[in-house]
Coordinates of C-alpha atoms in Angstrom, one line a residue:
X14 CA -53.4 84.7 -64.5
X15 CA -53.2 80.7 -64.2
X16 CA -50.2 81.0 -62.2
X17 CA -52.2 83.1 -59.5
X18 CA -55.1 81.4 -59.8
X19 CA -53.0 78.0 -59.0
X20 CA -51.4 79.6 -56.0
X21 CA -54.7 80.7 -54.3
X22 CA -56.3 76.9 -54.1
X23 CA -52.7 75.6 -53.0
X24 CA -52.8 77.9 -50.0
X25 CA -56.8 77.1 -49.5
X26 CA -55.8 73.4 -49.6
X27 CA -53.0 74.0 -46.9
X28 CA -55.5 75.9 -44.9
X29 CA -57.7 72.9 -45.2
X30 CA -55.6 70.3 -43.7
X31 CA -54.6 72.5 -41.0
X32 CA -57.8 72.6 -40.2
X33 CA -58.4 69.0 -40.1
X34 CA -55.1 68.0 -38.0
X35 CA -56.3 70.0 -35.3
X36 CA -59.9 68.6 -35.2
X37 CA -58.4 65.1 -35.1
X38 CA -55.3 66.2 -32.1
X39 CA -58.1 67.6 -30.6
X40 CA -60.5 64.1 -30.7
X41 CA -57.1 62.4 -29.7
X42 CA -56.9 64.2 -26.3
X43 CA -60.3 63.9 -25.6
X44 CA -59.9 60.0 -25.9
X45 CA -56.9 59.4 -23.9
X46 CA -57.9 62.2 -21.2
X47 CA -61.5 60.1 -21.0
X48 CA -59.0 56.5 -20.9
X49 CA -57.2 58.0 -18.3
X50 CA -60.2 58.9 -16.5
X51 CA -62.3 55.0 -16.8
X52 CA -58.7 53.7 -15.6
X53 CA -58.3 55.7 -12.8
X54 CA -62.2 55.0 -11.6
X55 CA -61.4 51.2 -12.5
X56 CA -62.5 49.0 -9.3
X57 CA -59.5 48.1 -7.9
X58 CA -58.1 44.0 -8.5
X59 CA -58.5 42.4 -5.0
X60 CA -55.4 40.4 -4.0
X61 CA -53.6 39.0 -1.3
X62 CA -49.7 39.9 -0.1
X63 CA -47.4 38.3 1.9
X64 CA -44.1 39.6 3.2
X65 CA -40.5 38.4 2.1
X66 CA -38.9 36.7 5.0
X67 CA -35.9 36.3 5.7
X68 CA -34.4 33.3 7.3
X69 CA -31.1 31.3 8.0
X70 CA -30.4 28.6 5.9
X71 CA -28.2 26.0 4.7
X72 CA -27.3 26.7 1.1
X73 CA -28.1 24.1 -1.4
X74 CA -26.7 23.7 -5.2
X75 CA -28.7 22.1 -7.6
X76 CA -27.3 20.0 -9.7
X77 CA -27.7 16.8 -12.1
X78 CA -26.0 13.6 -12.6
X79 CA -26.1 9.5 -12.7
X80 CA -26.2 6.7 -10.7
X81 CA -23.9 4.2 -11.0
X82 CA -22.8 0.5 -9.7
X83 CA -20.5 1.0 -6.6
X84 CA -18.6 -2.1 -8.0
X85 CA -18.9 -4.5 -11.6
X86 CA -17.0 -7.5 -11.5
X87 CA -16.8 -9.6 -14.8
X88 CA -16.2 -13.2 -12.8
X89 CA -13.8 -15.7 -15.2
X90 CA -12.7 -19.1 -15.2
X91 CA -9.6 -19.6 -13.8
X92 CA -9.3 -23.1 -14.9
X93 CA -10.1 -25.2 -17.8
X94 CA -12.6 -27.8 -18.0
X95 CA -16.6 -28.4 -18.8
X96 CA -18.8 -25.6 -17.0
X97 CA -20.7 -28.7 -14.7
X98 CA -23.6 -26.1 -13.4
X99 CA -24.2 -22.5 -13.3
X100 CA -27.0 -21.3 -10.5
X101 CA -27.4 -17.6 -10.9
X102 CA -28.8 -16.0 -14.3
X103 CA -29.8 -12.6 -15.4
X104 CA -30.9 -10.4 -12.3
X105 CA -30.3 -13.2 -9.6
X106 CA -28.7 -11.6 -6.1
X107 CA -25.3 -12.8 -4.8
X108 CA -23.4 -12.7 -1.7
X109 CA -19.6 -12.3 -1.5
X110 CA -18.1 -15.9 -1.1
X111 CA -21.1 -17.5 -3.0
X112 CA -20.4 -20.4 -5.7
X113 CA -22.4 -19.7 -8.6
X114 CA -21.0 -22.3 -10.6
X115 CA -18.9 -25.7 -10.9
X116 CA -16.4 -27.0 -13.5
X117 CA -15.8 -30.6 -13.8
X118 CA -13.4 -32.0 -11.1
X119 CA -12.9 -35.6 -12.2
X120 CA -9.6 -35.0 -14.2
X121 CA -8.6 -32.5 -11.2
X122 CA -9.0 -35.0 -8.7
X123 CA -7.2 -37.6 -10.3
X124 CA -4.1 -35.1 -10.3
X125 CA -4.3 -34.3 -6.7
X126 CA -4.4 -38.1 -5.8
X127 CA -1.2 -38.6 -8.3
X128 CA 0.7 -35.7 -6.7
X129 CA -0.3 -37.0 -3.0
X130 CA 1.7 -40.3 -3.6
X131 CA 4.2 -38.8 -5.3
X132 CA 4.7 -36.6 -2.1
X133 CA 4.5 -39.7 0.1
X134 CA 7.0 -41.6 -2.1
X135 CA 9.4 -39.1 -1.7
X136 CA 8.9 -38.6 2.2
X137 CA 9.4 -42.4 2.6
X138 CA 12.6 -42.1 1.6
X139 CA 13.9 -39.8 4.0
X140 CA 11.7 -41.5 6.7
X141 CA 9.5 -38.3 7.8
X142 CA 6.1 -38.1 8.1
X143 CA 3.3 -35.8 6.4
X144 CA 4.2 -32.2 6.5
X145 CA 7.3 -32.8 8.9
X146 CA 10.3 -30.8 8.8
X147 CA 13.5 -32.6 7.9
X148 CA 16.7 -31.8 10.0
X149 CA 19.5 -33.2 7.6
X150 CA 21.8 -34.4 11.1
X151 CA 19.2 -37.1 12.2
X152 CA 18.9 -38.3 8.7
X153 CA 20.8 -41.8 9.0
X154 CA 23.1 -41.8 6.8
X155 CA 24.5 -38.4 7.6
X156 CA 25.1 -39.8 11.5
X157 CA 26.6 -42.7 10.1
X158 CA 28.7 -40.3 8.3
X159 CA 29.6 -37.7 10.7
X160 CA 30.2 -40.5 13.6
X161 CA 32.6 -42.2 11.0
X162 CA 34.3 -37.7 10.7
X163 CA 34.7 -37.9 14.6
X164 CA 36.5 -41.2 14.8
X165 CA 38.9 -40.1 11.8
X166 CA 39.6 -37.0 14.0
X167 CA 40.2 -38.5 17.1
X168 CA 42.6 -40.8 15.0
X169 CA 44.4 -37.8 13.7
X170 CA 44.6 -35.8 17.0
X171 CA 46.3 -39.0 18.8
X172 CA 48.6 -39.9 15.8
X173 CA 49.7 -36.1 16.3
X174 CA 51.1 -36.8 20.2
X175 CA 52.8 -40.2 18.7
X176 CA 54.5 -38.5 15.8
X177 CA 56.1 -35.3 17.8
X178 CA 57.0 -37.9 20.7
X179 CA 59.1 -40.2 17.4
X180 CA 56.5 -43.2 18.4
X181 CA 55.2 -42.7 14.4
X182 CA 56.6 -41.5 11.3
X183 CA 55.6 -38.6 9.1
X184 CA 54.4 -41.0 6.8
X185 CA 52.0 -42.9 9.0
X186 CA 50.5 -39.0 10.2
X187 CA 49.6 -38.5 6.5
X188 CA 47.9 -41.5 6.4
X189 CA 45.6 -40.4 9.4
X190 CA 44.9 -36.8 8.0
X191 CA 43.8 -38.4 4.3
X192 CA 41.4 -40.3 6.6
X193 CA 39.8 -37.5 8.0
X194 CA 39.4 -35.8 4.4
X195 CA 37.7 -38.5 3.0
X196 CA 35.1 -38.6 6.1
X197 CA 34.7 -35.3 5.9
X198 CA 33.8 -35.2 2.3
X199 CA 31.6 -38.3 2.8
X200 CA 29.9 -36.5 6.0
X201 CA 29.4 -33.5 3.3
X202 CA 28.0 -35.5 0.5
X203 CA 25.8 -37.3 3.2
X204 CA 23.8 -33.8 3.6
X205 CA 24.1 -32.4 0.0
X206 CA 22.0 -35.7 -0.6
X207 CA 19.3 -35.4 2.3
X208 CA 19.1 -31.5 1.1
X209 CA 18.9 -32.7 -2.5
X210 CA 15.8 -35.2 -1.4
X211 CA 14.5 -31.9 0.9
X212 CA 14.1 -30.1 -2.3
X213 CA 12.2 -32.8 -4.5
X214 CA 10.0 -32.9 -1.4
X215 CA 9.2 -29.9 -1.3
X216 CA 9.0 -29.4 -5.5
X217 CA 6.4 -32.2 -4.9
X218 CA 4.8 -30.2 -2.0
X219 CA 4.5 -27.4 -4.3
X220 CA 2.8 -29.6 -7.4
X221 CA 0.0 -31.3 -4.5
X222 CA -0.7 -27.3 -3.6
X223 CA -1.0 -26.6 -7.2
X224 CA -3.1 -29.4 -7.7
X225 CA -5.1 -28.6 -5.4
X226 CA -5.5 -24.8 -6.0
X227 CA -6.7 -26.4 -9.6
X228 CA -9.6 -28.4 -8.1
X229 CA -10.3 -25.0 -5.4
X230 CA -10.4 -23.2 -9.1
X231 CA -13.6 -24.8 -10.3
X232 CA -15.1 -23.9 -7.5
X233 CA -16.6 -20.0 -9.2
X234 CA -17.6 -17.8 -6.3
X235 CA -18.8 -14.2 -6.3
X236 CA -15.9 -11.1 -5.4
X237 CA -19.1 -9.2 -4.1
X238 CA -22.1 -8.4 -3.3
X239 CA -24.5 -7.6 -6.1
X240 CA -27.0 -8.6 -9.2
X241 CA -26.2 -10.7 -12.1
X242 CA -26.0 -8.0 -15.1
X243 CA -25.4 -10.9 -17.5
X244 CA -24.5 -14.3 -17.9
X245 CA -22.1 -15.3 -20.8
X246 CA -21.6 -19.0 -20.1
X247 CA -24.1 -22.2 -20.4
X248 CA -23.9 -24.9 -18.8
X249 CA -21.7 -28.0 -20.9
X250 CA -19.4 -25.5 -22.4
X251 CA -15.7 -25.6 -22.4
X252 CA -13.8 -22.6 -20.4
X253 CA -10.4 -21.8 -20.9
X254 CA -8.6 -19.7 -18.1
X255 CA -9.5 -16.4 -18.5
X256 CA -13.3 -17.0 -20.0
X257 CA -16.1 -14.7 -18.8
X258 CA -19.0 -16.1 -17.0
X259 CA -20.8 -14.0 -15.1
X260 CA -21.1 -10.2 -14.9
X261 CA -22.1 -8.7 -11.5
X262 CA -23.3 -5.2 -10.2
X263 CA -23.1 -4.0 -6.6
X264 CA -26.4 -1.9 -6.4
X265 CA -25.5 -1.4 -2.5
X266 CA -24.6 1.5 -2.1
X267 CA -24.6 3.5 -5.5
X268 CA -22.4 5.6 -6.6
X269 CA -23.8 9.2 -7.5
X270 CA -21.6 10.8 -10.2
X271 CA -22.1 14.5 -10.6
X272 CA -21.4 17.4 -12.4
X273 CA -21.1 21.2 -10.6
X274 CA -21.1 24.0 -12.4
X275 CA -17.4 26.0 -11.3
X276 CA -19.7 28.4 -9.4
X277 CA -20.7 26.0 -6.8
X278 CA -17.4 24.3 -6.9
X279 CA -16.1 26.1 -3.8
X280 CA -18.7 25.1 -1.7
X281 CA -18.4 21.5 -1.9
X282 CA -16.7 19.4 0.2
X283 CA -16.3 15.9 1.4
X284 CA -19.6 14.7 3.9
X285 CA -22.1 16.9 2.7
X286 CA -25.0 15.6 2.5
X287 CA -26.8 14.6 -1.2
X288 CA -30.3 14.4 -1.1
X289 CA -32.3 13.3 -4.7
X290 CA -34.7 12.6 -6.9
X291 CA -35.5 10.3 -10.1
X292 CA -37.7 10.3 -12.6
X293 CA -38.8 7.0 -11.8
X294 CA -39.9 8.1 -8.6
X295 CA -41.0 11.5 -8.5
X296 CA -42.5 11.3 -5.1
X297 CA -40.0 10.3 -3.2
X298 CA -36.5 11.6 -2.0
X299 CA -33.4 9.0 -1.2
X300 CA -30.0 10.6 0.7
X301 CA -26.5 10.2 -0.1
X302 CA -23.3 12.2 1.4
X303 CA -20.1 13.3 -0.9
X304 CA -17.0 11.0 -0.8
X305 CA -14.9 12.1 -3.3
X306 CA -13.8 15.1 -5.3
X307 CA -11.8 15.8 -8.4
X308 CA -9.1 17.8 -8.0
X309 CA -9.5 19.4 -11.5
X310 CA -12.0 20.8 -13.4
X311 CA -13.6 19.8 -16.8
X312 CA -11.9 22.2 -19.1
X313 CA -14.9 21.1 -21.6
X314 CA -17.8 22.5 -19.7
X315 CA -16.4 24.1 -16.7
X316 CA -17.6 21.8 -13.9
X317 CA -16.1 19.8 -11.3
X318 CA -17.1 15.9 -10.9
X319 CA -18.1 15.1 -7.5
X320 CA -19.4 11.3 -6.0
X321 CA -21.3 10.8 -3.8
X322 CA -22.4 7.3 -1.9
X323 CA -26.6 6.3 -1.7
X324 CA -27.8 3.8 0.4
X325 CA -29.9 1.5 -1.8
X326 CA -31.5 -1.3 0.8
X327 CA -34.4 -1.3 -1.0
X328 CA -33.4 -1.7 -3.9
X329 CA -35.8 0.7 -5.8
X330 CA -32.8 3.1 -7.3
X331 CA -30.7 0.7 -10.6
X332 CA -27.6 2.4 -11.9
X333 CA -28.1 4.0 -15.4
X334 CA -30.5 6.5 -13.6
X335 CA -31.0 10.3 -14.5
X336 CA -31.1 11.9 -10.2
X337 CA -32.0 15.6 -9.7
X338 CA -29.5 16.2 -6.5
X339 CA -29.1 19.4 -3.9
X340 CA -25.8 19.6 -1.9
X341 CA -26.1 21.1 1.3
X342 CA -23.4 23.2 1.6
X343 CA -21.5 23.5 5.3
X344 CA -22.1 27.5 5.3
X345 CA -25.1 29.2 6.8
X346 CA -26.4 32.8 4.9
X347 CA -29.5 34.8 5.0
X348 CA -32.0 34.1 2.5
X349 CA -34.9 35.9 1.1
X350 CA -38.2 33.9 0.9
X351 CA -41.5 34.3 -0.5
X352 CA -44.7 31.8 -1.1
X353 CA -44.1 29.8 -4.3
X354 CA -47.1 30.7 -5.4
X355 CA -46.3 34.4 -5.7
X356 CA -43.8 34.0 -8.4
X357 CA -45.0 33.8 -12.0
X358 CA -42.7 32.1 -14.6
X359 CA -43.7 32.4 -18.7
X360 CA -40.9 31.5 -21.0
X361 CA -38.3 30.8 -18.7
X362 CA -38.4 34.4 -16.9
X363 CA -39.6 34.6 -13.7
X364 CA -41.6 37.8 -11.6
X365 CA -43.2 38.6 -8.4
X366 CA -45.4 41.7 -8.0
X367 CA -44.8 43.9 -4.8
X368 CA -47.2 46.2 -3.5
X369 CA -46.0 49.9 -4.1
X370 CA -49.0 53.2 -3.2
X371 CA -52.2 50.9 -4.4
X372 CA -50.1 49.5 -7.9
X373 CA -48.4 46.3 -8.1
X374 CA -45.1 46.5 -9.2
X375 CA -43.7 43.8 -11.3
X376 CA -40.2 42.9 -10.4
X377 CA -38.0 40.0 -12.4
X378 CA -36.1 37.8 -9.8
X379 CA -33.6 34.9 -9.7
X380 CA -34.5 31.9 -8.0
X381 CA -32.8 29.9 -5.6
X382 CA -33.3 27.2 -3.5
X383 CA -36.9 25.6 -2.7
X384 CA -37.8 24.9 1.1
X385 CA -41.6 23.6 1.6
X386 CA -43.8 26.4 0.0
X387 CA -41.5 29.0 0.4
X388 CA -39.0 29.5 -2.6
X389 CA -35.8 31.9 -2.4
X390 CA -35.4 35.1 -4.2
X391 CA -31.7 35.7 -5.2
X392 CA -32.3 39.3 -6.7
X393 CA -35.1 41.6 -8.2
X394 CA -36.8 42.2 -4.6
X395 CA -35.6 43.5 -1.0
X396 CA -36.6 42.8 3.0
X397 CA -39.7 44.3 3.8
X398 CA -41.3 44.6 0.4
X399 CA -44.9 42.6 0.7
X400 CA -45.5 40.4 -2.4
X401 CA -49.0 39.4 -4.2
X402 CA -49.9 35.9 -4.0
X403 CA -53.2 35.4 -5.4
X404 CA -54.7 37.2 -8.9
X405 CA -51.2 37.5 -10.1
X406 CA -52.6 36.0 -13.6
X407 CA -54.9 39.7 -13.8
X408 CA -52.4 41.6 -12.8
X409 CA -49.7 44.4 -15.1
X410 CA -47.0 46.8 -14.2
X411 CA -48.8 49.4 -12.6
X412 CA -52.6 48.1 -12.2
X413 CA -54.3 49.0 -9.3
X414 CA -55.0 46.4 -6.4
X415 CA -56.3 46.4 -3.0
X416 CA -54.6 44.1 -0.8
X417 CA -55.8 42.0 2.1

């Protein structure tokens, strides 16, 4: 009896829920058939559409990089001495040939007078004048020699005719030839003496040109064109050959290092033009053109380093900077464009919504390169297809829109 009397009120409870489940499906469709209907009599969001154009351009890679100094030059001493005065400091300009500082000349000067008369000591003796060439056969002593050669031969040649004719003996022929060896080794000492007094001449040549390449050397002029960067020297100190004074940048032109991603590296080439941007100037826009290449790519990153030369006459752009460059590649394509202001970008993905039968349509696209107010589309739309440009904030996949 318990057993059936159990059964009966499971089955009236089953009933019971059955009951129930179809009440409530039944208040579900009535609630989404009646949100269907307020969304489909929903006033429409007004917006505004433009078309995607498309136009011939130049393409452009973005990429980032660094200026740098076209040239830095650390200037040293080259001689030794007291650093007498120092004119440039920290941030001065220079020109190329400029002397930005002096070391003491006394003791320099002193050895350029001492190896001038030297020299003239020397040239004295051989009779010559300042800088004149010395021809050993004018040299006296060698024409006393060689006159004294000629006579000893024309001794010997006349002896010769006597002694085959019997007029001389054997004996007295000898006699004549011995003569003529002993002028001619005279004659020969003669110049090994004038080319012996050639070469101290010219050893003290060489020591006045040292000398005075020594006194030119504390003389410190500028390699370049540039900027003092620093200035490791004062004025009083002692400078050994070799001792850095002076550290100068060439800010004139710049040099633009860069770094393309391997994607873009077949598009670059030598005299493209660079245009950029820095932080420091957000407003503005400078122009540089590609001068050199690598040949290999950055196994590290996959990139290829490109430079590029900028024209820096104002001087507004210091090396050290952070530039936001575009190359302009050499070859022409077809490009889709729409108003900037019809794409919407939240966390790094970007959409555009097309008009499709009354709904906007949201699409996700790829950007590309920016020209004015118009921006390119790389993929997510297609030619022809109008997209929204104002309300886009109000607008979801599907919503409802009349366009103007």
């Amino acid at each position: 009896m318990n057993f059936i009397r159990n059964k009966r009120t499971l089955i009236a409870l089953a009933l019971l829920s059955l009951s129930m489940l179809a009440a409530c499906s039944s208040k579900n469709k009535e609630a989404s058939t009646k949100a269907d209907s307020e969304d489909e009599s929903a006033a429409p969001i007004q917006v505004t559409t433009a078309p995607v154009v498309e136009r011939s351009t130049n393409r452009r890679v973005e990429v980032v990089g660094s200026l740098e100094a076209e040239d830095e030059v650390t200037v040293s001493s080259q001689a030794s001495g007291n650093l007498d005065e120092i004119t440039v400091d920290l941030g001065s300009a220079v020109r190329r040939g400029q002397v930005i500082a002096r070391i003491d000349q006394r003791e320099l000067k002193l050895k350029v007078d001492q190896a001038e008369g030297t020299l003239h000591q020397a040239e004295a003796r051989l009779g010559i004048k300042r800088g004149e060439k010395i021809d050993p056969r004018k040299q006296p002593d060698v024409r006393l020699a060689f006159a004294a050669l000629e006579r000893a031969r024309y001794d010997l040649n006349a002896s010769r005719n006597l002694a085959e004719s019997g007029d001389i003996s054997k004996q007295q022929l000898d006699v004549y030839q011995k003569t003529v060896d002993q002028a001619e080794a005279r004659y020969q000492a003669a110049l090994e003496n004038v080319r012996n007094l050639e070469a101290i001449i010219e050893e003290k040549r060489a020591a006045l040109d040292l000398a005075k390449k020594q006194l030119t050397d504390t003389a410190i002029i500028s390699p370049i064109n540039g900027v003092v960067k620093e200035k490791v020297a004062s004025r009083g100190e002692y400078l050994q050959p070799g001792k850095p004074i002076v550290t100068i940048v060439q800010i004139n032109p710049l040099r633009l290092k860069l770094e393309v991603p391997e994607t873009f590296a077949a598009g670059i080439g030598r005299g493209q033009v660079v245009t950029l941007k820095v932080d420091s100037f957000p407003d503005r826009e400078f122009k540089g053109v590609i001068k050199r290449i690598n040949p290999s790519m950055d196994e590290k990153n996959r990139s290829l380093m490109a430079e590029g030369q900028v024209t820096n006459e104002s001087g507004l752009l210091r090396p050290g900077m952070f530039a936001r460059a575009q190359i302009v590649s050499d070859k022409k394509g077809t490009a889709l464009m729409v108003p900037e202001k019809a794409v919407v970008s939240l966390a790094g993905v970007n959409k555009v919504f097309v008009v499709d039968g009354g709904r906007a349509v949201e699409r996700l696209v790829k950007l590309g390169a920016r020209d004015g107010s118009l921006v390119e589309i790389l993929e997510g739309i297609k030619s022809g297809e109008r997209v929204i440009t104002t309300n886009a904030e109000q607008l979801h996949d599907g919503a409802a829109v009349s366009a103007t």
